[in-house]
GROMACS .gro file of N, CA and C in nm:
model
  522
    1MET      N    1   0.129   2.302  -1.412
    1MET     CA    2   0.153   2.218  -1.296
    1MET      C    3   0.284   2.143  -1.320
    2GLY      N    4   0.371   2.139  -1.218
    2GLY     CA    5   0.499   2.072  -1.229
    2GLY      C    6   0.486   1.921  -1.225
    3ARG      N    7   0.594   1.854  -1.266
    3ARG     CA    8   0.593   1.709  -1.268
    3ARG      C    9   0.573   1.649  -1.129
    4SER      N   10   0.633   1.708  -1.027
    4SER     CA   11   0.618   1.651  -0.893
    4SER      C   12   0.472   1.656  -0.847
    5ALA      N   13   0.401   1.762  -0.883
    5ALA     CA   14   0.258   1.769  -0.850
    5ALA      C   15   0.181   1.662  -0.927
    6ASP      N   16   0.218   1.641  -1.054
    6ASP     CA   17   0.152   1.537  -1.134
    6ASP      C   18   0.169   1.401  -1.069
    7TYR      N   19   0.290   1.372  -1.021
    7TYR     CA   20   0.318   1.242  -0.960
    7TYR      C   21   0.246   1.228  -0.826
    8THR      N   22   0.235   1.337  -0.752
    8THR     CA   23   0.162   1.334  -0.626
    8THR      C   24   0.015   1.303  -0.651
    9ILE      N   25  -0.043   1.370  -0.750
    9ILE     CA   26  -0.183   1.345  -0.785
    9ILE      C   27  -0.200   1.201  -0.833
   10GLN      N   28  -0.105   1.154  -0.914
   10GLN     CA   29  -0.113   1.015  -0.962
   10GLN      C   30  -0.108   0.917  -0.844
   11GLY      N   31  -0.028   0.948  -0.742
   11GLY     CA   32  -0.022   0.863  -0.622
   11GLY      C   33  -0.156   0.859  -0.550
   12PHE      N   34  -0.223   0.975  -0.541
   12PHE     CA   35  -0.355   0.978  -0.477
   12PHE      C   36  -0.458   0.899  -0.559
   13LEU      N   37  -0.453   0.915  -0.691
   13LEU     CA   38  -0.545   0.841  -0.776
   13LEU      C   39  -0.519   0.690  -0.768
   14TYR      N   40  -0.393   0.653  -0.759
   14TYR     CA   41  -0.358   0.512  -0.743
   14TYR      C   42  -0.417   0.458  -0.612
   15GLN      N   43  -0.400   0.534  -0.504
   15GLN     CA   44  -0.455   0.491  -0.375
   15GLN      C   45  -0.607   0.480  -0.383
   16PHE      N   46  -0.672   0.575  -0.450
   16PHE     CA   47  -0.816   0.570  -0.467
   16PHE      C   48  -0.857   0.442  -0.540
   17ASN      N   49  -0.785   0.410  -0.649
   17ASN     CA   50  -0.817   0.291  -0.727
   17ASN      C   51  -0.787   0.163  -0.652
   18GLN      N   52  -0.682   0.163  -0.572
   18GLN     CA   53  -0.653   0.046  -0.491
   18GLN      C   54  -0.762   0.028  -0.385
   19THR      N   55  -0.812   0.140  -0.333
   19THR     CA   56  -0.922   0.135  -0.236
   19THR      C   57  -1.048   0.079  -0.303
   20LEU      N   58  -1.078   0.128  -0.423
   20LEU     CA   59  -1.194   0.077  -0.497
   20LEU      C   60  -1.179  -0.073  -0.521
   21SER      N   61  -1.060  -0.117  -0.555
   21SER     CA   62  -1.036  -0.260  -0.577
   21SER      C   63  -1.065  -0.340  -0.450
   22GLU      N   64  -1.020  -0.290  -0.336
   22GLU     CA   65  -1.046  -0.359  -0.209
   22GLU      C   66  -1.195  -0.360  -0.177
   23LEU      N   67  -1.264  -0.250  -0.205
   23LEU     CA   68  -1.409  -0.244  -0.183
   23LEU      C   69  -1.481  -0.350  -0.267
   24LEU      N   70  -1.439  -0.362  -0.391
   24LEU     CA   71  -1.503  -0.457  -0.482
   24LEU      C   72  -1.476  -0.602  -0.444
   25LYS      N   73  -1.362  -0.628  -0.382
   25LYS     CA   74  -1.326  -0.765  -0.344
   25LYS      C   75  -1.374  -0.803  -0.204
   26ALA      N   76  -1.408  -0.706  -0.122
   26ALA     CA   77  -1.438  -0.731   0.019
   26ALA      C   78  -1.569  -0.809   0.038
   27ALA      N   79  -1.572  -0.882   0.148
   27ALA     CA   80  -1.695  -0.952   0.187
   27ALA      C   81  -1.802  -0.848   0.221
   28ASP      N   82  -1.927  -0.889   0.206
   28ASP     CA   83  -2.038  -0.796   0.231
   28ASP      C   84  -2.038  -0.740   0.373
   29ASP      N   85  -1.990  -0.819   0.470
   29ASP     CA   86  -1.993  -0.773   0.608
   29ASP      C   87  -1.864  -0.702   0.652
   30ALA      N   88  -1.772  -0.682   0.560
   30ALA     CA   89  -1.646  -0.614   0.593
   30ALA      C   90  -1.671  -0.465   0.617
   31VAL      N   91  -1.597  -0.411   0.710
   31VAL     CA   92  -1.601  -0.268   0.737
   31VAL      C   93  -1.471  -0.209   0.681
   32ILE      N   94  -1.485  -0.118   0.586
   32ILE     CA   95  -1.368  -0.062   0.520
   32ILE      C   96  -1.353   0.083   0.561
   33THR      N   97  -1.233   0.116   0.606
   33THR     CA   98  -1.202   0.252   0.649
   33THR      C   99  -1.092   0.306   0.559
   34ILE      N  100  -1.114   0.423   0.505
   34ILE     CA  101  -1.014   0.488   0.421
   34ILE      C  102  -0.942   0.591   0.507
   35GLU      N  103  -0.809   0.590   0.498
   35GLU     CA  104  -0.726   0.674   0.584
   35GLU      C  105  -0.760   0.645   0.730
   36GLY      N  106  -0.749   0.518   0.764
   36GLY     CA  107  -0.785   0.473   0.898
   36GLY      C  108  -0.680   0.503   1.003
   37ILE      N  109  -0.696   0.443   1.117
   37ILE     CA  110  -0.605   0.464   1.229
   37ILE      C  111  -0.469   0.403   1.199
   38VAL      N  112  -0.470   0.287   1.134
   38VAL     CA  113  -0.345   0.215   1.109
   38VAL      C  114  -0.284   0.254   0.975
   39GLU      N  115  -0.358   0.244   0.866
   39GLU     CA  116  -0.300   0.262   0.733
   39GLU      C  117  -0.396   0.332   0.637
   40ASP      N  118  -0.356   0.337   0.507
   40ASP     CA  119  -0.435   0.402   0.403
   40ASP      C  120  -0.573   0.340   0.389
   41ILE      N  121  -0.576   0.206   0.392
   41ILE     CA  122  -0.702   0.132   0.376
   41ILE      C  123  -0.704   0.024   0.484
   42GLU      N  124  -0.816   0.013   0.553
   42GLU     CA  125  -0.831  -0.093   0.652
   42GLU      C  126  -0.958  -0.171   0.621
   43VAL      N  127  -0.941  -0.302   0.608
   43VAL     CA  128  -1.054  -0.390   0.582
   43VAL      C  129  -1.071  -0.478   0.705
   44ALA      N  130  -1.176  -0.451   0.780
   44ALA     CA  131  -1.200  -0.525   0.905
   44ALA      C  132  -1.312  -0.626   0.886
   45THR      N  133  -1.282  -0.749   0.928
   45THR     CA  134  -1.381  -0.856   0.927
   45THR      C  135  -1.375  -0.922   1.065
   46PHE      N  136  -1.461  -1.020   1.086
   46PHE     CA  137  -1.462  -1.091   1.212
   46PHE      C  138  -1.326  -1.155   1.239
   47ALA      N  139  -1.256  -1.197   1.135
   47ALA     CA  140  -1.127  -1.265   1.148
   47ALA      C  141  -1.013  -1.171   1.184
   48GLY      N  142  -1.029  -1.042   1.158
   48GLY     CA  143  -0.923  -0.947   1.188
   48GLY      C  144  -0.923  -0.831   1.091
   49THR      N  145  -0.814  -0.756   1.091
   49THR     CA  146  -0.803  -0.638   1.007
   49THR      C  147  -0.688  -0.653   0.909
   50LYS      N  148  -0.714  -0.614   0.786
   50LYS     CA  149  -0.611  -0.607   0.684
   50LYS      C  150  -0.578  -0.458   0.670
   51ALA      N  151  -0.457  -0.419   0.712
   51ALA     CA  152  -0.414  -0.279   0.709
   51ALA      C  153  -0.322  -0.260   0.589
   52ILE      N  154  -0.365  -0.177   0.494
   52ILE     CA  155  -0.295  -0.164   0.366
   52ILE      C  156  -0.233  -0.026   0.351
   53GLN      N  157  -0.108  -0.024   0.314
   53GLN     CA  158  -0.036   0.098   0.279
   53GLN      C  159  -0.011   0.092   0.128
   54CYS      N  160  -0.037   0.200   0.056
   54CYS     CA  161  -0.020   0.205  -0.089
   54CYS      C  162   0.092   0.301  -0.127
   55LYS      N  163   0.180   0.256  -0.215
   55LYS     CA  164   0.287   0.341  -0.266
   55LYS      C  165   0.297   0.321  -0.416
   56TYR      N  166   0.307   0.432  -0.488
   56TYR     CA  167   0.314   0.426  -0.634
   56TYR      C  168   0.442   0.495  -0.679
   57HIS      N  169   0.530   0.420  -0.742
   57HIS     CA  170   0.661   0.473  -0.783
   57HIS      C  171   0.680   0.452  -0.933
   58GLU      N  172   0.595   0.514  -1.013
   58GLU     CA  173   0.599   0.497  -1.159
   58GLU      C  174   0.730   0.547  -1.219
   59THR      N  175   0.789   0.650  -1.161
   59THR     CA  176   0.909   0.710  -1.219
   59THR      C  177   1.038   0.658  -1.159
   60GLN      N  178   1.028   0.572  -1.061
   60GLN     CA  179   1.148   0.516  -0.996
   60GLN      C  180   1.218   0.422  -1.094
   61THR      N  181   1.343   0.454  -1.128
   61THR     CA  182   1.412   0.372  -1.228
   61THR      C  183   1.461   0.240  -1.172
   62ASN      N  184   1.506   0.239  -1.049
   62ASN     CA  185   1.556   0.116  -0.987
   62ASN      C  186   1.497   0.101  -0.848
   63TYR      N  187   1.460  -0.021  -0.815
   63TYR     CA  188   1.409  -0.048  -0.681
   63TYR      C  189   1.527  -0.070  -0.586
   64THR      N  190   1.519  -0.005  -0.471
   64THR     CA  191   1.609  -0.035  -0.360
   64THR      C  192   1.522  -0.042  -0.235
   65PRO      N  193   1.555  -0.129  -0.141
   65PRO     CA  194   1.470  -0.143  -0.021
   65PRO      C  195   1.449  -0.011   0.054
   66SER      N  196   1.544   0.080   0.049
   66SER     CA  197   1.529   0.206   0.125
   66SER      C  198   1.407   0.287   0.079
   67ILE      N  199   1.360   0.262  -0.042
   67ILE     CA  200   1.242   0.333  -0.093
   67ILE      C  201   1.119   0.303  -0.006
   68VAL      N  202   1.114   0.185   0.053
   68VAL     CA  203   0.997   0.146   0.132
   68VAL      C  204   1.025   0.145   0.283
   69TYR      N  205   1.138   0.200   0.327
   69TYR     CA  206   1.168   0.202   0.470
   69TYR      C  207   1.060   0.275   0.550
   70HIS      N  208   1.016   0.390   0.502
   70HIS     CA  209   0.919   0.469   0.579
   70HIS      C  210   0.790   0.391   0.607
   71PRO      N  211   0.722   0.337   0.503
   71PRO     CA  212   0.600   0.261   0.535
   71PRO      C  213   0.628   0.135   0.617
   72LEU      N  214   0.742   0.070   0.595
   72LEU     CA  215   0.776  -0.048   0.675
   72LEU      C  216   0.792  -0.011   0.822
   73LEU      N  217   0.862   0.098   0.846
   73LEU     CA  218   0.882   0.142   0.985
   73LEU      C  219   0.750   0.184   1.050
   74GLN      N  220   0.662   0.249   0.974
   74GLN     CA  221   0.531   0.287   1.028
   74GLN      C  222   0.453   0.162   1.070
   75MET      N  223   0.455   0.061   0.985
   75MET     CA  224   0.382  -0.062   1.016
   75MET      C  225   0.444  -0.133   1.136
   76MET      N  226   0.577  -0.139   1.140
   76MET     CA  227   0.643  -0.204   1.253
   76MET      C  228   0.617  -0.130   1.383
   77LYS      N  229   0.610   0.002   1.376
   77LYS     CA  230   0.579   0.082   1.496
   77LYS      C  231   0.441   0.044   1.548
   78HIS      N  232   0.343   0.036   1.459
   78HIS     CA  233   0.208   0.000   1.502
   78HIS      C  234   0.205  -0.143   1.556
   79PHE      N  235   0.274  -0.234   1.488
   79PHE     CA  236   0.281  -0.373   1.533
   79PHE      C  237   0.342  -0.381   1.673
   80LYS      N  238   0.448  -0.306   1.696
   80LYS     CA  239   0.515  -0.307   1.826
   80LYS      C  240   0.418  -0.266   1.938
   81SER      N  241   0.332  -0.170   1.909
   81SER     CA  242   0.235  -0.123   2.009
   81SER      C  243   0.114  -0.214   2.022
   82ASN      N  244   0.092  -0.300   1.922
   82ASN     CA  245  -0.027  -0.386   1.917
   82ASN      C  246   0.011  -0.528   1.875
   83PRO      N  247   0.103  -0.594   1.945
   83PRO     CA  248   0.156  -0.722   1.897
   83PRO      C  249   0.054  -0.837   1.896
   84HIS      N  250  -0.053  -0.825   1.972
   84HIS     CA  251  -0.150  -0.934   1.979
   84HIS      C  252  -0.279  -0.903   1.904
   85ALA      N  253  -0.283  -0.788   1.837
   85ALA     CA  254  -0.402  -0.753   1.759
   85ALA      C  255  -0.408  -0.843   1.635
   86LYS      N  256  -0.526  -0.868   1.588
   86LYS     CA  257  -0.543  -0.951   1.467
   86LYS      C  258  -0.532  -0.859   1.344
   87ILE      N  259  -0.409  -0.817   1.317
   87ILE     CA  260  -0.386  -0.727   1.205
   87ILE      C  261  -0.285  -0.789   1.109
   88CYS      N  262  -0.321  -0.789   0.981
   88CYS     CA  263  -0.230  -0.828   0.875
   88CYS      C  264  -0.187  -0.699   0.807
   89TYR      N  265  -0.057  -0.671   0.808
   89TYR     CA  266  -0.003  -0.549   0.748
   89TYR      C  267   0.035  -0.579   0.604
   90CYS      N  268  -0.019  -0.500   0.511
   90CYS     CA  269   0.004  -0.522   0.369
   90CYS      C  270   0.061  -0.396   0.305
   91LEU      N  271   0.171  -0.411   0.235
   91LEU     CA  272   0.227  -0.301   0.159
   91LEU      C  273   0.206  -0.332   0.012
   92PHE      N  274   0.126  -0.247  -0.054
   92PHE     CA  275   0.103  -0.258  -0.197
   92PHE      C  276   0.186  -0.148  -0.262
   93ALA      N  277   0.273  -0.184  -0.354
   93ALA     CA  278   0.357  -0.084  -0.418
   93ALA      C  279   0.377  -0.117  -0.565
   94HIS      N  280   0.383  -0.012  -0.645
   94HIS     CA  281   0.410  -0.030  -0.787
   94HIS      C  282   0.546   0.031  -0.819
   95PHE      N  283   0.625  -0.046  -0.894
   95PHE     CA  284   0.752  -0.001  -0.948
   95PHE      C  285   0.755  -0.040  -1.095
   96PRO      N  286   0.811   0.043  -1.181
   96PRO     CA  287   0.818   0.006  -1.323
   96PRO      C  288   0.887  -0.129  -1.342
   97GLY      N  289   0.834  -0.207  -1.433
   97GLY     CA  290   0.892  -0.337  -1.461
   97GLY      C  291   0.850  -0.444  -1.363
   98ASN      N  292   0.768  -0.408  -1.264
   98ASN     CA  293   0.719  -0.503  -1.164
   98ASN      C  294   0.828  -0.599  -1.115
   99PRO      N  295   0.931  -0.546  -1.050
   99PRO     CA  296   1.038  -0.635  -1.003
   99PRO      C  297   0.987  -0.731  -0.896
  100ALA      N  298   1.052  -0.847  -0.887
  100ALA     CA  299   1.019  -0.942  -0.781
  100ALA      C  300   1.085  -0.891  -0.653
  101ILE      N  301   1.004  -0.862  -0.553
  101ILE     CA  302   1.056  -0.804  -0.429
  101ILE      C  303   1.013  -0.891  -0.312
  102LYS      N  304   1.107  -0.923  -0.227
  102LYS     CA  305   1.077  -0.999  -0.106
  102LYS      C  306   1.136  -0.921   0.011
  103ILE      N  307   1.054  -0.893   0.107
  103ILE     CA  308   1.099  -0.824   0.228
  103ILE      C  309   1.129  -0.932   0.333
  104THR      N  310   1.252  -0.932   0.381
  104THR     CA  311   1.295  -1.030   0.481
  104THR      C  312   1.343  -0.956   0.606
  105ALA      N  313   1.385  -1.033   0.704
  105ALA     CA  314   1.440  -0.973   0.826
  105ALA      C  315   1.563  -0.888   0.795
  106VAL      N  316   1.636  -0.924   0.693
  106VAL     CA  317   1.755  -0.846   0.654
  106VAL      C  318   1.714  -0.703   0.618
  107GLU      N  319   1.614  -0.689   0.530
  107GLU     CA  320   1.568  -0.555   0.490
  107GLU      C  321   1.509  -0.478   0.608
  108LEU      N  322   1.432  -0.547   0.691
  108LEU     CA  323   1.371  -0.478   0.806
  108LEU      C  324   1.478  -0.431   0.905
  109ASN      N  325   1.579  -0.512   0.928
  109ASN     CA  326   1.686  -0.471   1.019
  109ASN      C  327   1.769  -0.357   0.960
  110LYS      N  328   1.785  -0.355   0.829
  110LYS     CA  329   1.852  -0.241   0.765
  110LYS      C  330   1.770  -0.114   0.782
  111ALA      N  331   1.638  -0.126   0.770
  111ALA     CA  332   1.551  -0.010   0.792
  111ALA      C  333   1.566   0.042   0.934
  112LEU      N  334   1.573  -0.050   1.029
  112LEU     CA  335   1.588  -0.012   1.170
  112LEU      C  336   1.724   0.052   1.200
  113LYS      N  337   1.822   0.026   1.115
  113LYS     CA  338   1.956   0.082   1.133
  113LYS      C  339   1.986   0.197   1.036
  114SER      N  340   1.886   0.239   0.962
  114SER     CA  341   1.906   0.345   0.863
  114SER      C  342   1.957   0.473   0.931
  115ARG      N  343   2.037   0.547   0.860
  115ARG     CA  344   2.090   0.675   0.911
  115ARG      C  345   2.018   0.793   0.848
  116ASP      N  346   1.910   0.765   0.780
  116ASP     CA  347   1.830   0.870   0.718
  116ASP      C  348   1.772   0.959   0.827
  117LYS      N  349   1.806   1.086   0.824
  117LYS     CA  350   1.763   1.180   0.928
  117LYS      C  351   1.611   1.194   0.933
  118ASP      N  352   1.544   1.178   0.819
  118ASP     CA  353   1.398   1.190   0.816
  118ASP      C  354   1.330   1.072   0.887
  119LEU      N  355   1.402   0.962   0.905
  119LEU     CA  356   1.345   0.843   0.969
  119LEU      C  357   1.388   0.828   1.115
  120LYS      N  358   1.471   0.919   1.164
  120LYS     CA  359   1.531   0.908   1.297
  120LYS      C  360   1.428   0.885   1.408
  121ASP      N  361   1.326   0.966   1.415
  121ASP     CA  362   1.224   0.953   1.521
  121ASP      C  363   1.146   0.822   1.507
  122LEU      N  364   1.111   0.787   1.385
  122LEU     CA  365   1.035   0.664   1.360
  122LEU      C  366   1.118   0.542   1.397
  123ILE      N  367   1.246   0.546   1.367
  123ILE     CA  368   1.336   0.435   1.404
  123ILE      C  369   1.344   0.422   1.555
  124ALA      N  370   1.353   0.534   1.624
  124ALA     CA  371   1.360   0.532   1.771
  124ALA      C  372   1.233   0.471   1.830
  125GLU      N  373   1.118   0.505   1.772
  125GLU     CA  374   0.990   0.453   1.822
  125GLU      C  375   0.971   0.305   1.789
  126THR      N  376   1.046   0.255   1.693
  126THR     CA  377   1.033   0.116   1.649
  126THR      C  378   1.138   0.025   1.713
  127ALA      N  379   1.233   0.083   1.782
  127ALA     CA  380   1.343   0.006   1.841
  127ALA      C  381   1.287  -0.108   1.928
  128GLY      N  382   1.345  -0.226   1.913
  128GLY     CA  383   1.304  -0.341   1.993
  128GLY      C  384   1.187  -0.418   1.937
  129VAL      N  385   1.138  -0.381   1.820
  129VAL     CA  386   1.025  -0.452   1.760
  129VAL      C  387   1.065  -0.597   1.731
  130ASP      N  388   0.970  -0.687   1.742
  130ASP     CA  389   0.991  -0.828   1.710
  130ASP      C  390   0.982  -0.844   1.558
  131VAL      N  391   1.096  -0.838   1.492
  131VAL     CA  392   1.101  -0.842   1.346
  131VAL      C  393   1.042  -0.972   1.293
  132ASP      N  394   1.078  -1.084   1.352
  132ASP     CA  395   1.025  -1.213   1.305
  132ASP      C  396   0.874  -1.221   1.326
  133GLY      N  397   0.826  -1.170   1.439
  133GLY     CA  398   0.682  -1.167   1.463
  133GLY      C  399   0.610  -1.079   1.362
  134PHE      N  400   0.670  -0.966   1.329
  134PHE     CA  401   0.611  -0.876   1.229
  134PHE      C  402   0.602  -0.945   1.093
  135LEU      N  403   0.709  -1.012   1.055
  135LEU     CA  404   0.709  -1.079   0.924
  135LEU      C  405   0.599  -1.183   0.911
  136LYS      N  406   0.555  -1.239   1.021
  136LYS     CA  407   0.448  -1.339   1.018
  136LYS      C  408   0.313  -1.277   0.982
  137VAL      N  409   0.300  -1.146   1.004
  137VAL     CA  410   0.172  -1.079   0.976
  137VAL      C  411   0.185  -0.972   0.867
  138PHE      N  412   0.293  -0.982   0.788
  138PHE     CA  413   0.322  -0.882   0.685
  138PHE      C  414   0.327  -0.946   0.548
  139THR      N  415   0.269  -0.875   0.448
  139THR     CA  416   0.283  -0.916   0.309
  139THR      C  417   0.320  -0.795   0.224
  140PHE      N  418   0.395  -0.821   0.121
  140PHE     CA  419   0.435  -0.717   0.025
  140PHE      C  420   0.388  -0.761  -0.111
  141THR      N  421   0.314  -0.676  -0.179
  141THR     CA  422   0.263  -0.709  -0.311
  141THR      C  423   0.304  -0.601  -0.410
  142VAL      N  424   0.373  -0.641  -0.516
  142VAL     CA  425   0.403  -0.549  -0.625
  142VAL      C  426   0.277  -0.545  -0.711
  143THR      N  427   0.223  -0.427  -0.725
  143THR     CA  428   0.093  -0.411  -0.791
  143THR      C  429   0.110  -0.363  -0.936
  144PRO      N  430   0.004  -0.378  -1.014
  144PRO     CA  431   0.011  -0.334  -1.154
  144PRO      C  432   0.017  -0.182  -1.164
  145LYS      N  433   0.055  -0.135  -1.281
  145LYS     CA  434   0.059   0.010  -1.303
  145LYS      C  435  -0.083   0.065  -1.297
  146TYR      N  436  -0.092   0.195  -1.281
  146TYR     CA  437  -0.219   0.264  -1.260
  146TYR      C  438  -0.323   0.228  -1.367
  147ASP      N  439  -0.285   0.235  -1.494
  147ASP     CA  440  -0.382   0.208  -1.601
  147ASP      C  441  -0.436   0.065  -1.594
  148ASP      N  442  -0.350  -0.031  -1.561
  148ASP     CA  443  -0.394  -0.170  -1.551
  148ASP      C  444  -0.488  -0.190  -1.432
  149LEU      N  445  -0.459  -0.123  -1.321
  149LEU     CA  446  -0.547  -0.129  -1.203
  149LEU      C  447  -0.683  -0.069  -1.237
  150MET      N  448  -0.683   0.042  -1.308
  150MET     CA  449  -0.807   0.107  -1.349
  150MET      C  450  -0.889   0.015  -1.440
  151GLU      N  451  -0.824  -0.052  -1.534
  151GLU     CA  452  -0.894  -0.145  -1.623
  151GLU      C  453  -0.952  -0.263  -1.546
  152ASP      N  454  -0.877  -0.314  -1.450
  152ASP     CA  455  -0.925  -0.425  -1.368
  152ASP      C  456  -1.048  -0.381  -1.287
  153ASN      N  457  -1.043  -0.262  -1.230
  153ASN     CA  458  -1.158  -0.211  -1.156
  153ASN      C  459  -1.279  -0.196  -1.248
  154SER      N  460  -1.256  -0.147  -1.369
  154SER     CA  461  -1.366  -0.133  -1.465
  154SER      C  462  -1.431  -0.268  -1.493
  155ARG      N  463  -1.348  -0.371  -1.513
  155ARG     CA  464  -1.402  -0.506  -1.537
  155ARG      C  465  -1.482  -0.555  -1.416
  156GLN      N  466  -1.431  -0.530  -1.297
  156GLN     CA  467  -1.503  -0.573  -1.177
  156GLN      C  468  -1.637  -0.501  -1.164
  157LEU      N  469  -1.640  -0.372  -1.195
  157LEU     CA  470  -1.765  -0.296  -1.189
  157LEU      C  471  -1.864  -0.350  -1.292
  158GLU      N  472  -1.814  -0.379  -1.413
  158GLU     CA  473  -1.901  -0.436  -1.515
  158GLU      C  474  -1.952  -0.573  -1.472
  159GLY      N  475  -1.869  -0.649  -1.401
  159GLY     CA  476  -1.910  -0.779  -1.350
  159GLY      C  477  -2.021  -0.769  -1.247
  160LEU      N  478  -2.034  -0.653  -1.185
  160LEU     CA  479  -2.142  -0.630  -1.089
  160LEU      C  480  -2.270  -0.582  -1.156
  161GLY      N  481  -2.267  -0.572  -1.289
  161GLY     CA  482  -2.387  -0.533  -1.362
  161GLY      C  483  -2.392  -0.387  -1.402
  162ILE      N  484  -2.285  -0.315  -1.382
  162ILE     CA  485  -2.281  -0.175  -1.426
  162ILE      C  486  -2.231  -0.176  -1.570
  163SER      N  487  -2.305  -0.112  -1.658
  163SER     CA  488  -2.268  -0.116  -1.800
  163SER      C  489  -2.137  -0.041  -1.825
  164LYS      N  490  -2.068  -0.080  -1.931
  164LYS     CA  491  -1.941  -0.016  -1.966
  164LYS      C  492  -1.957   0.135  -1.985
  165PRO      N  493  -2.061   0.182  -2.058
  165PRO     CA  494  -2.077   0.328  -2.070
  165PRO      C  495  -2.097   0.397  -1.934
  166GLU      N  496  -2.168   0.331  -1.842
  166GLU     CA  497  -2.187   0.390  -1.709
  166GLU      C  498  -2.054   0.395  -1.633
  167VAL      N  499  -1.975   0.290  -1.643
  167VAL     CA  500  -1.844   0.289  -1.578
  167VAL      C  501  -1.759   0.402  -1.634
  168GLN      N  502  -1.759   0.417  -1.765
  168GLN     CA  503  -1.678   0.521  -1.828
  168GLN      C  504  -1.728   0.661  -1.795
  169THR      N  505  -1.858   0.675  -1.774
  169THR     CA  506  -1.915   0.806  -1.744
  169THR      C  507  -1.908   0.840  -1.596
  170MET      N  508  -1.940   0.742  -1.512
  170MET     CA  509  -1.950   0.770  -1.367
  170MET      C  510  -1.819   0.747  -1.292
  171PHE      N  511  -1.742   0.647  -1.327
  171PHE     CA  512  -1.623   0.613  -1.251
  171PHE      C  513  -1.494   0.664  -1.315
  172TYR      N  514  -1.487   0.658  -1.446
  172TYR     CA  515  -1.362   0.694  -1.515
  172TYR      C  516  -1.392   0.787  -1.632
  173PRO      N  517  -1.441   0.908  -1.604
  173PRO     CA  518  -1.477   0.998  -1.713
  173PRO      C  519  -1.355   1.058  -1.785
  174ASN      N  520  -1.238   1.057  -1.724
  174ASN     CA  521  -1.120   1.120  -1.787
  174ASN      C  522  -1.019   1.015  -1.825
   0.00000   0.00000   0.00000
């Protein structure tokens, strides 16, 4: 198996573990949808919906905002079509070294003006979005590396009364 396939699989496993983390943290009455209408993970409560997009960039040597243009544009497109919905858009992403990243109107406007041919249609569909309004309902979180997320999930499962051997056998056998 080539390295690109390994990284793709690692991205799916990361999303799975981030989903498990959200399940473990969610309120009992929350409705959680995986690969939902809006994003990778949707946590719906009476107060609204938390729409989460997950990106894992373990091999990325340097962070540049253009790396996250695609998910940002997808979220802004949905926001533009649903400006009054009670949705909090969350981008969870891992980059080596856990750089401090802040997404501002500057980065969002650069995404909207990108000349990347792969983003052309998405940019057209997002044109005219209320960037400041979007920023009010958007959060960006730099997440831990895959192994650390897996360890945190294991601790949370053990905290629910599942023994360590059961966690290792049933949840993380490899």
